[in-house]
Short mmCIF file of C-alpha atoms and ligand atoms in Angstrom, two decimals:
data_model
loop_
_atom_site.label_atom_id
_atom_site.label_comp_id
_atom_site.label_asym_id
_atom_site.label_seq_id
_atom_site.Cartn_x
_atom_site.Cartn_y
_atom_site.Cartn_z
CA MET Z 1 -31.00 -10.16 30.94
CA SER Z 2 -29.04 -12.38 28.52
CA VAL Z 3 -28.85 -16.15 29.36
CA PHE Z 4 -25.16 -15.62 28.59
CA CYS Z 5 -24.53 -12.95 31.15
CA ASP Z 6 -22.37 -15.21 33.28
CA VAL Z 7 -20.09 -16.34 30.47
CA PRO Z 8 -16.53 -15.47 31.47
CA LEU Z 9 -14.44 -13.63 28.90
CA SER Z 10 -11.61 -15.78 27.75
CA ALA Z 11 -8.21 -14.35 26.80
CA PRO Z 12 -7.28 -14.46 23.05
CA VAL Z 13 -4.93 -17.17 21.84
CA ALA Z 14 -1.47 -15.56 22.00
CA VAL Z 15 -0.30 -16.56 18.50
CA PHE Z 16 -3.43 -15.16 16.83
CA GLN Z 17 -3.33 -12.04 18.95
CA LEU Z 18 0.25 -11.44 17.92
CA THR Z 19 -0.67 -11.65 14.21
CA GLN Z 20 -3.49 -9.17 14.78
CA ASP Z 21 -1.15 -6.75 16.55
CA PHE Z 22 1.27 -7.15 13.66
CA ASN Z 23 -1.41 -6.45 11.04
CA ASN Z 24 -2.45 -3.33 12.94
CA ASP Z 25 1.00 -1.95 13.05
CA PRO Z 26 1.58 0.63 10.21
CA PHE Z 27 5.43 0.59 10.42
CA PRO Z 28 6.67 -0.12 6.92
CA THR Z 29 9.54 -2.51 7.73
CA LYS Z 30 7.77 -4.51 10.52
CA VAL Z 31 8.54 -8.19 10.69
CA ASN Z 32 6.40 -11.05 11.99
CA LEU Z 33 8.43 -13.89 13.46
CA GLY Z 34 5.49 -15.15 15.47
CA VAL Z 35 3.43 -16.74 12.74
CA GLY Z 36 3.08 -20.57 12.89
CA ALA Z 37 3.22 -21.21 9.12
CA TYR Z 38 5.77 -21.38 6.29
CA ARG Z 39 6.62 -18.22 4.40
CA THR Z 40 8.59 -17.84 1.23
CA ASP Z 41 11.62 -15.59 0.83
CA ASP Z 42 9.14 -12.88 -0.17
CA GLY Z 43 7.30 -13.36 3.14
CA GLN Z 44 4.29 -14.96 1.37
CA PRO Z 45 2.35 -18.20 2.07
CA TRP Z 46 3.32 -21.00 -0.32
CA VAL Z 47 0.98 -23.26 -2.20
CA LEU Z 48 3.18 -26.23 -2.94
CA PRO Z 49 3.57 -26.82 -6.69
CA VAL Z 50 2.59 -30.49 -6.23
CA VAL Z 51 -0.57 -29.41 -4.39
CA LYS Z 52 -1.57 -27.00 -7.16
CA LYS Z 53 -1.04 -29.83 -9.68
CA VAL Z 54 -3.06 -32.40 -7.77
CA GLU Z 55 -5.87 -29.90 -7.13
CA LYS Z 56 -6.22 -29.45 -10.85
CA VAL Z 57 -6.47 -33.23 -11.28
CA ILE Z 58 -9.24 -33.35 -8.68
CA VAL Z 59 -11.21 -30.56 -10.33
CA HIS Z 60 -11.20 -32.36 -13.70
CA ASP Z 61 -11.98 -35.79 -12.33
CA ASP Z 62 -15.71 -36.27 -13.02
CA ARG Z 63 -15.89 -39.46 -11.00
CA LEU Z 64 -15.45 -37.48 -7.79
CA ASN Z 65 -18.45 -36.05 -5.91
CA HIS Z 66 -19.39 -34.59 -2.61
CA GLU Z 67 -20.96 -37.66 -0.91
CA TYR Z 68 -20.02 -38.30 2.74
CA LEU Z 69 -16.77 -40.04 3.36
CA PRO Z 70 -16.81 -43.09 5.64
CA ILE Z 71 -16.71 -42.12 9.36
CA LEU Z 72 -13.07 -43.10 9.69
CA GLY Z 73 -12.19 -41.16 6.50
CA LEU Z 74 -10.77 -41.86 3.09
CA PRO Z 75 -9.24 -45.33 3.12
CA GLU Z 76 -6.44 -44.62 0.69
CA PHE Z 77 -5.48 -41.48 2.66
CA ARG Z 78 -5.42 -43.30 5.98
CA ALA Z 79 -3.33 -46.16 4.70
CA ALA Z 80 -0.84 -43.92 2.92
CA SER Z 81 -0.48 -41.70 6.03
CA SER Z 82 0.33 -44.67 8.28
CA ARG Z 83 2.81 -45.95 5.74
CA LEU Z 84 4.47 -42.56 5.63
CA VAL Z 85 5.14 -42.52 9.32
CA LEU Z 86 5.80 -46.24 10.00
CA GLY Z 87 7.57 -47.02 6.73
CA ASP Z 88 6.55 -49.01 3.65
CA LYS Z 89 7.87 -52.25 5.03
CA SER Z 90 6.59 -51.79 8.60
CA PRO Z 91 6.12 -55.30 10.15
CA ALA Z 92 3.31 -53.87 12.26
CA ILE Z 93 1.39 -52.95 9.00
CA MET Z 94 2.08 -56.44 7.54
CA GLU Z 95 0.79 -58.00 10.71
CA SER Z 96 -2.53 -56.06 10.36
CA ARG Z 97 -2.26 -54.33 13.69
CA VAL Z 98 -2.15 -50.69 12.40
CA GLY Z 99 -5.26 -48.65 12.12
CA ALA Z 100 -5.91 -45.02 11.20
CA VAL Z 101 -8.53 -42.31 11.69
CA GLN Z 102 -8.67 -39.40 9.32
CA CYS Z 103 -8.89 -36.35 11.52
CA LEU Z 104 -9.29 -32.55 11.33
CA GLY Z 105 -5.61 -31.65 11.33
CA GLY Z 106 -3.00 -32.77 13.88
CA THR Z 107 -5.20 -31.14 16.55
CA GLY Z 108 -8.11 -33.40 15.62
CA ALA Z 109 -5.95 -36.43 15.80
CA LEU Z 110 -4.73 -35.46 19.25
CA LYS Z 111 -8.28 -34.80 20.31
CA ILE Z 112 -9.67 -38.17 19.05
CA GLY Z 113 -6.69 -39.99 20.52
CA ALA Z 114 -7.15 -38.26 23.85
CA GLU Z 115 -10.87 -38.95 23.88
CA PHE Z 116 -10.22 -42.64 23.23
CA LEU Z 117 -7.50 -42.93 25.89
CA ARG Z 118 -9.58 -41.24 28.57
CA ARG Z 119 -12.40 -43.80 27.89
CA TYR Z 120 -10.50 -47.02 27.19
CA TYR Z 121 -6.69 -46.83 28.00
CA ASN Z 122 -5.79 -49.48 30.50
CA GLY Z 123 -9.28 -49.86 31.95
CA ASN Z 124 -12.28 -47.66 31.34
CA ASN Z 125 -11.85 -44.54 33.41
CA ASN Z 126 -8.72 -42.55 33.02
CA THR Z 127 -9.70 -39.20 34.28
CA LYS Z 128 -7.03 -39.53 36.94
CA THR Z 129 -4.36 -41.09 34.80
CA PRO Z 130 -1.50 -38.58 34.46
CA VAL Z 131 -0.75 -37.18 31.03
CA TYR Z 132 2.73 -35.65 30.68
CA VAL Z 133 3.54 -32.97 28.18
CA SER Z 134 7.05 -31.49 27.68
CA ALA Z 135 8.05 -28.25 29.41
CA PRO Z 136 7.60 -26.18 27.31
CA THR Z 137 5.33 -27.58 24.64
CA TRP Z 138 2.93 -26.48 21.88
CA GLU Z 139 0.44 -24.54 23.99
CA ASN Z 140 -2.62 -26.45 22.85
CA HIS Z 141 -1.41 -29.87 24.22
CA ASN Z 142 -2.46 -29.15 27.80
CA ALA Z 143 -5.88 -27.85 26.78
CA VAL Z 144 -6.69 -30.65 24.33
CA PHE Z 145 -6.00 -33.36 26.97
CA ALA Z 146 -7.80 -31.38 29.68
CA SER Z 147 -10.83 -30.90 27.51
CA ALA Z 148 -10.88 -34.64 26.79
CA GLY Z 149 -11.41 -35.15 30.52
CA PHE Z 150 -7.87 -35.78 31.79
CA GLU Z 151 -7.75 -33.99 35.12
CA ASP Z 152 -4.05 -34.47 35.82
CA VAL Z 153 -2.00 -33.01 32.94
CA ARG Z 154 1.64 -32.51 34.12
CA SER Z 155 4.91 -31.41 32.57
CA TYR Z 156 8.06 -33.38 32.09
CA ARG Z 157 11.47 -31.63 32.03
CA TYR Z 158 12.71 -30.98 28.53
CA TRP Z 159 14.40 -27.64 27.93
CA ASP Z 160 17.51 -26.65 29.78
CA ALA Z 161 17.50 -22.89 29.53
CA ALA Z 162 21.04 -22.46 30.73
CA LYS Z 163 22.57 -24.75 28.10
CA ARG Z 164 19.84 -23.92 25.55
CA GLY Z 165 19.42 -27.63 24.82
CA LEU Z 166 17.75 -30.76 25.99
CA ASP Z 167 17.47 -31.47 29.70
CA MET Z 168 18.00 -35.22 29.20
CA SER Z 169 18.69 -36.06 32.80
CA GLY Z 170 15.59 -34.16 33.94
CA PHE Z 171 13.54 -35.91 31.22
CA LEU Z 172 14.80 -39.36 32.26
CA GLY Z 173 14.27 -38.50 35.89
CA ASP Z 174 10.65 -37.65 35.27
CA LEU Z 175 10.13 -40.87 33.30
CA GLU Z 176 11.60 -42.78 36.28
CA SER Z 177 9.54 -41.01 38.95
CA CYS Z 178 6.07 -40.75 37.34
CA PRO Z 179 3.32 -43.17 38.13
CA GLU Z 180 3.47 -46.43 36.03
CA ARG Z 181 1.19 -46.42 32.93
CA SER Z 182 1.27 -42.58 32.69
CA ILE Z 183 0.73 -41.21 29.16
CA PHE Z 184 3.56 -39.26 27.57
CA VAL Z 185 3.04 -36.85 24.65
CA LEU Z 186 6.24 -36.96 22.66
CA HIS Z 187 7.11 -34.64 19.73
CA ALA Z 188 8.14 -37.01 16.94
CA CYS Z 189 10.51 -34.44 15.45
CA ALA Z 190 11.17 -30.72 15.29
CA HIS Z 191 10.02 -30.09 18.82
CA ASN Z 192 7.71 -27.03 19.02
CA PRO Z 193 8.71 -24.55 20.42
CA THR Z 194 12.37 -25.33 21.25
CA GLY Z 195 13.58 -26.93 17.99
CA ILE Z 196 15.58 -29.41 20.06
CA ASP Z 197 15.05 -33.18 19.52
CA PRO Z 198 16.65 -36.06 21.34
CA THR Z 199 19.42 -37.86 19.37
CA GLN Z 200 18.73 -41.45 18.19
CA GLU Z 201 20.73 -42.70 21.13
CA GLN Z 202 18.72 -40.52 23.53
CA TRP Z 203 15.44 -41.85 22.03
CA ARG Z 204 16.76 -45.39 22.66
CA GLN Z 205 17.38 -44.48 26.30
CA ILE Z 206 13.87 -42.90 26.58
CA ALA Z 207 12.24 -45.94 25.06
CA ARG Z 208 14.04 -48.30 27.42
CA VAL Z 209 12.77 -46.45 30.51
CA MET Z 210 9.31 -46.09 29.04
CA MET Z 211 9.12 -49.82 28.30
CA ARG Z 212 10.33 -50.80 31.76
CA ARG Z 213 7.89 -48.47 33.47
CA GLN Z 214 4.97 -49.30 31.14
CA LEU Z 215 4.43 -45.74 29.96
CA PHE Z 216 2.31 -45.01 26.93
CA ALA Z 217 3.82 -43.04 23.99
CA PHE Z 218 1.49 -40.67 22.20
CA PHE Z 219 3.60 -39.15 19.41
CA ASP Z 220 2.69 -35.87 17.88
CA SER Z 221 4.13 -35.72 14.36
CA ALA Z 222 3.35 -32.26 13.01
CA TYR Z 223 6.56 -31.65 11.08
CA GLN Z 224 7.62 -34.84 9.25
CA GLY Z 225 10.08 -33.76 6.59
CA PHE Z 226 10.49 -30.31 8.01
CA ALA Z 227 13.11 -31.22 10.65
CA SER Z 228 15.82 -32.70 8.50
CA GLY Z 229 14.31 -32.46 4.96
CA ASN Z 230 14.21 -36.25 5.03
CA LEU Z 231 10.93 -38.04 5.73
CA GLU Z 232 12.52 -41.27 6.90
CA ARG Z 233 14.88 -39.62 9.36
CA ASP Z 234 12.10 -37.52 10.80
CA ALA Z 235 10.05 -40.70 11.51
CA TRP Z 236 12.90 -42.48 13.17
CA ALA Z 237 11.68 -42.11 16.81
CA VAL Z 238 8.18 -43.38 16.07
CA ARG Z 239 9.58 -46.37 14.07
CA HIS Z 240 11.99 -47.13 16.87
CA PHE Z 241 9.20 -47.32 19.48
CA VAL Z 242 7.14 -49.53 17.24
CA SER Z 243 10.04 -51.88 16.55
CA ALA Z 244 10.75 -52.07 20.30
CA GLY Z 245 7.29 -53.48 20.82
CA PHE Z 246 5.27 -50.44 22.07
CA GLU Z 247 1.61 -49.94 21.30
CA VAL Z 248 1.59 -46.28 20.23
CA PHE Z 249 -0.65 -43.53 18.93
CA CYS Z 250 0.75 -41.01 16.42
CA ALA Z 251 -1.07 -37.82 15.58
CA GLN Z 252 -0.01 -36.76 12.08
CA SER Z 253 -0.58 -33.28 10.71
CA PHE Z 254 -0.34 -32.40 6.95
CA SER Z 255 -0.76 -28.70 7.63
CA LYS Z 256 2.90 -27.83 7.53
CA ASN Z 257 4.52 -30.40 5.22
CA PHE Z 258 1.79 -30.02 2.59
CA GLY Z 259 1.00 -26.36 3.32
CA LEU Z 260 -2.64 -27.39 3.77
CA TYR Z 261 -3.25 -25.38 6.94
CA ASN Z 262 -6.88 -24.52 6.27
CA GLU Z 263 -7.86 -27.81 4.75
CA ARG Z 264 -7.53 -29.52 8.19
CA VAL Z 265 -5.86 -32.72 7.07
CA GLY Z 266 -4.61 -35.00 9.80
CA ASN Z 267 -4.44 -38.68 10.68
CA LEU Z 268 -4.31 -40.68 13.84
CA THR Z 269 -2.14 -43.80 13.35
CA VAL Z 270 -2.70 -46.44 15.93
CA VAL Z 271 -0.41 -49.43 16.48
CA ALA Z 272 -1.91 -52.17 18.62
CA ARG Z 273 -0.40 -55.39 19.99
CA ASP Z 274 -2.51 -57.60 17.66
CA ALA Z 275 -5.22 -57.54 15.02
CA ASP Z 276 -7.95 -58.41 17.43
CA SER Z 277 -7.21 -55.54 19.82
CA LEU Z 278 -7.03 -53.29 16.81
CA ARG Z 279 -10.46 -54.25 15.61
CA ARG Z 280 -12.10 -53.52 18.91
CA LEU Z 281 -10.17 -50.29 19.32
CA MET Z 282 -11.19 -49.06 15.86
CA SER Z 283 -14.77 -49.83 16.46
CA GLN Z 284 -14.67 -47.40 19.36
CA MET Z 285 -12.68 -44.82 17.37
CA GLU Z 286 -15.52 -44.90 14.91
CA LYS Z 287 -18.00 -44.08 17.65
CA ILE Z 288 -15.90 -41.21 18.90
CA ALA Z 289 -15.46 -39.76 15.42
CA ARG Z 290 -19.15 -40.04 14.86
CA VAL Z 291 -20.10 -37.83 17.80
CA THR Z 292 -17.27 -35.40 17.13
CA TRP Z 293 -17.57 -34.54 13.44
CA SER Z 294 -19.55 -37.46 12.05
CA ASN Z 295 -17.28 -37.80 9.06
CA PRO Z 296 -14.28 -35.83 7.85
CA PRO Z 297 -13.81 -33.38 4.87
CA SER Z 298 -12.41 -34.79 1.69
CA GLN Z 299 -10.52 -32.13 -0.30
CA GLY Z 300 -7.26 -32.08 1.67
CA ALA Z 301 -7.31 -35.87 2.23
CA ARG Z 302 -7.65 -36.39 -1.56
CA VAL Z 303 -4.70 -34.10 -2.28
CA VAL Z 304 -2.49 -35.96 0.20
CA ALA Z 305 -3.67 -39.44 -0.83
CA LEU Z 306 -3.14 -38.82 -4.56
CA THR Z 307 0.31 -37.42 -3.86
CA LEU Z 308 1.52 -40.13 -1.52
CA ASN Z 309 0.08 -42.90 -3.67
CA SER Z 310 1.81 -41.86 -6.93
CA PRO Z 311 5.55 -42.47 -7.11
CA GLN Z 312 6.07 -39.47 -9.38
CA LEU Z 313 3.98 -37.07 -7.38
CA PHE Z 314 5.57 -38.35 -4.19
CA ASP Z 315 8.97 -37.44 -5.52
CA GLU Z 316 7.78 -33.97 -6.43
CA TRP Z 317 6.34 -33.54 -2.95
CA LYS Z 318 9.62 -34.65 -1.39
CA ASP Z 319 11.37 -31.92 -3.47
CA ASN Z 320 8.81 -29.32 -2.26
CA VAL Z 321 9.34 -30.35 1.39
CA LYS Z 322 13.05 -30.11 0.92
CA THR Z 323 12.76 -26.59 -0.56
CA MET Z 324 10.95 -25.52 2.64
CA ALA Z 325 13.39 -27.33 4.96
CA ASP Z 326 16.42 -25.93 3.12
CA ARG Z 327 15.14 -22.31 3.32
CA VAL Z 328 14.78 -22.77 7.13
CA LEU Z 329 18.35 -24.09 7.31
CA LEU Z 330 19.63 -21.15 5.24
CA MET Z 331 17.89 -18.62 7.49
CA ARG Z 332 19.34 -20.35 10.59
CA ALA Z 333 22.89 -20.17 9.18
CA GLN Z 334 22.53 -16.56 8.08
CA LEU Z 335 21.00 -15.31 11.38
CA LYS Z 336 23.71 -17.00 13.41
CA ALA Z 337 26.43 -15.62 11.09
CA LYS Z 338 25.05 -12.09 11.29
CA LEU Z 339 24.77 -12.15 15.07
CA HIS Z 340 28.35 -13.37 15.29
CA ALA Z 341 29.55 -10.67 12.88
CA LEU Z 342 27.79 -8.01 14.97
CA ARG Z 343 29.43 -9.46 18.12
CA THR Z 344 26.05 -9.71 19.75
CA PRO Z 345 26.59 -10.61 23.44
CA GLY Z 346 25.77 -14.28 24.28
CA THR Z 347 26.13 -17.49 22.36
CA TRP Z 348 24.08 -18.13 19.20
CA ASP Z 349 25.22 -21.62 18.21
CA HIS Z 350 21.84 -23.01 19.31
CA ILE Z 351 20.25 -21.25 16.33
CA THR Z 352 21.82 -23.79 14.02
CA GLN Z 353 21.73 -26.68 16.52
CA GLN Z 354 17.96 -26.44 16.69
CA ILE Z 355 15.90 -27.90 13.83
CA GLY Z 356 12.48 -27.42 12.27
CA MET Z 357 10.56 -24.23 11.80
CA PHE Z 358 10.98 -22.77 15.29
CA SER Z 359 13.90 -21.55 17.30
CA PHE Z 360 13.88 -20.77 20.95
CA THR Z 361 16.17 -17.73 20.84
CA GLY Z 362 16.72 -17.37 24.62
CA LEU Z 363 15.56 -13.73 24.38
CA ASN Z 364 13.81 -12.79 27.58
CA PRO Z 365 10.35 -11.24 27.80
CA LYS Z 366 11.71 -7.69 28.21
CA GLN Z 367 13.89 -8.06 25.12
CA VAL Z 368 10.83 -9.45 23.31
CA GLU Z 369 8.86 -6.41 24.30
CA TYR Z 370 11.67 -4.14 23.23
CA LEU Z 371 11.79 -5.70 19.82
CA GLU Z 372 8.06 -5.31 19.37
CA LYS Z 373 7.68 -1.73 20.73
CA GLU Z 374 10.93 -0.24 19.37
CA LYS Z 375 11.80 -2.26 16.32
CA HIS Z 376 8.36 -3.59 15.23
CA VAL Z 377 9.73 -7.10 15.22
CA TYR Z 378 7.05 -9.49 16.58
CA LEU Z 379 7.75 -12.76 18.29
CA MET Z 380 6.27 -14.94 21.00
CA ALA Z 381 6.84 -13.80 24.62
CA SER Z 382 8.75 -17.07 25.15
CA GLY Z 383 11.39 -15.92 22.74
CA ARG Z 384 10.29 -18.38 20.05
CA ILE Z 385 10.73 -17.27 16.50
CA ASN Z 386 9.55 -18.88 13.30
CA MET Z 387 12.63 -19.06 11.06
CA CYS Z 388 10.37 -18.60 7.97
CA GLY Z 389 9.50 -15.12 9.10
CA LEU Z 390 13.07 -14.26 8.16
CA THR Z 391 13.90 -13.45 4.54
CA THR Z 392 17.02 -12.42 2.71
CA LYS Z 393 15.52 -8.86 2.70
CA ASN Z 394 14.70 -8.49 6.36
CA ILE Z 395 17.44 -10.54 8.00
CA ASP Z 396 19.95 -7.70 8.39
CA TYR Z 397 17.25 -5.56 10.07
CA VAL Z 398 16.22 -8.45 12.38
CA ALA Z 399 19.82 -9.24 13.35
CA ALA Z 400 20.57 -5.59 14.06
CA SER Z 401 17.33 -5.33 16.10
CA ILE Z 402 18.17 -8.48 18.17
CA HIS Z 403 21.69 -7.05 18.71
CA GLU Z 404 20.19 -3.76 19.96
CA ALA Z 405 17.62 -5.47 22.23
CA VAL Z 406 20.25 -7.71 23.78
CA THR Z 407 22.65 -4.78 24.29
CA VAL Z 408 20.13 -2.29 25.63
CA VAL Z 409 17.91 -4.65 27.71
CA GLN Z 410 19.49 -7.17 30.05
C1 LIG W 1 3.45 -29.71 17.88
C2 LIG W 1 2.19 -29.40 17.09
N1 LIG W 1 1.20 -30.33 17.11
C3 LIG W 1 0.03 -30.19 16.47
C4 LIG W 1 -0.15 -29.01 15.74
C5 LIG W 1 -1.52 -28.85 15.06
O1 LIG W 1 -1.50 -28.99 13.80
P1 LIG W 1 -2.80 -28.72 12.92
O2 LIG W 1 -2.79 -27.36 12.43
O3 LIG W 1 -2.69 -29.73 11.80
O4 LIG W 1 -4.00 -29.02 13.78
C6 LIG W 1 0.80 -28.05 15.64
C7 LIG W 1 0.59 -26.83 14.91
O5 LIG W 1 1.23 -25.83 15.12
C8 LIG W 1 2.03 -28.28 16.36
O6 LIG W 1 3.03 -27.35 16.36
#
């Protein structure tokens, strides 16, 4: 008998299963709105032109080799990443109280941050400290914190299904009623999956309550630049918290805004109260990284570092990011206009009110099933669609299919 005979079979991850179902579907005009990555108007992955250019520079640079990176990662990558989210003139950076850990994607940054907090946040055993994630959230948040040893992962109210927008009073209510010093995972911008972010005034309110109740802000910044097309605007919430005096963690992913999904480029930016706390904290981060992946991979980090540290390449990158963000905006406007033109029952204004790659359509699970089975249009059971799955070629078909699903299935 196998020593593995008692291993329980785990369910496949929904988003990967969806892509497999889509790939197995022979229907010629099928559409995948479930994918979690950018697609061009031809439905293809996009290697950013600036990335292609920098990769060529790396190939021809004979000074580079494949020696191990330091445990905490490539110094010029870490520093540039923290500057990107906190701002070039961040007082916290000037005061030497910002540190960074190069991580394996945004997921790795969440994982390393969670491992650290479970060990050292506010004492030395946080298994019972509540961690709050938004309802709904990116599905991996719960599991990453649970697997780091947090036994009490809860949800805070975020999405108001009836108004298809932010449940601000529910959110504030949960901030008021949770135990003091709880940890809150906040989406820095382009909330996944709803596409709804708090306004700047709402962020101010959130920060005031969190400060008064001594709650910890762990930002997840997976879409900087994607939400508004503007890097500064998309970092506003994180910068506001730092300027209000919070100590924060910010998990940064370069998967989406650099299109470097499989290179696993991420960074954990840490803002501490003072340089001495930071020094002790970083010494423990190094220990955690050491037992997790020992030291990180270099290729993606080099691409990002070279781009962010060259004014000319940085401008080219900003143009590339804007190209992606603008395509998303165009698809939002066109989908809404087409649904209005078809007089599809319901309101569709939320499609253009939401931002970032994803839209929470409000389609119910039966309508989602209808779309998949009858129209070969694939989307997440929650009704989330990736706007980049839409193209100028398939948008009429998708709009007509949504119209049919909403009309036929209540
Ligand atoms: C909100 C959020 N956080 C983190 C991640 C993880 O990013 P990465 O692929 O860099 O690990 C994603 C990816 O979809 C995400 O949507």
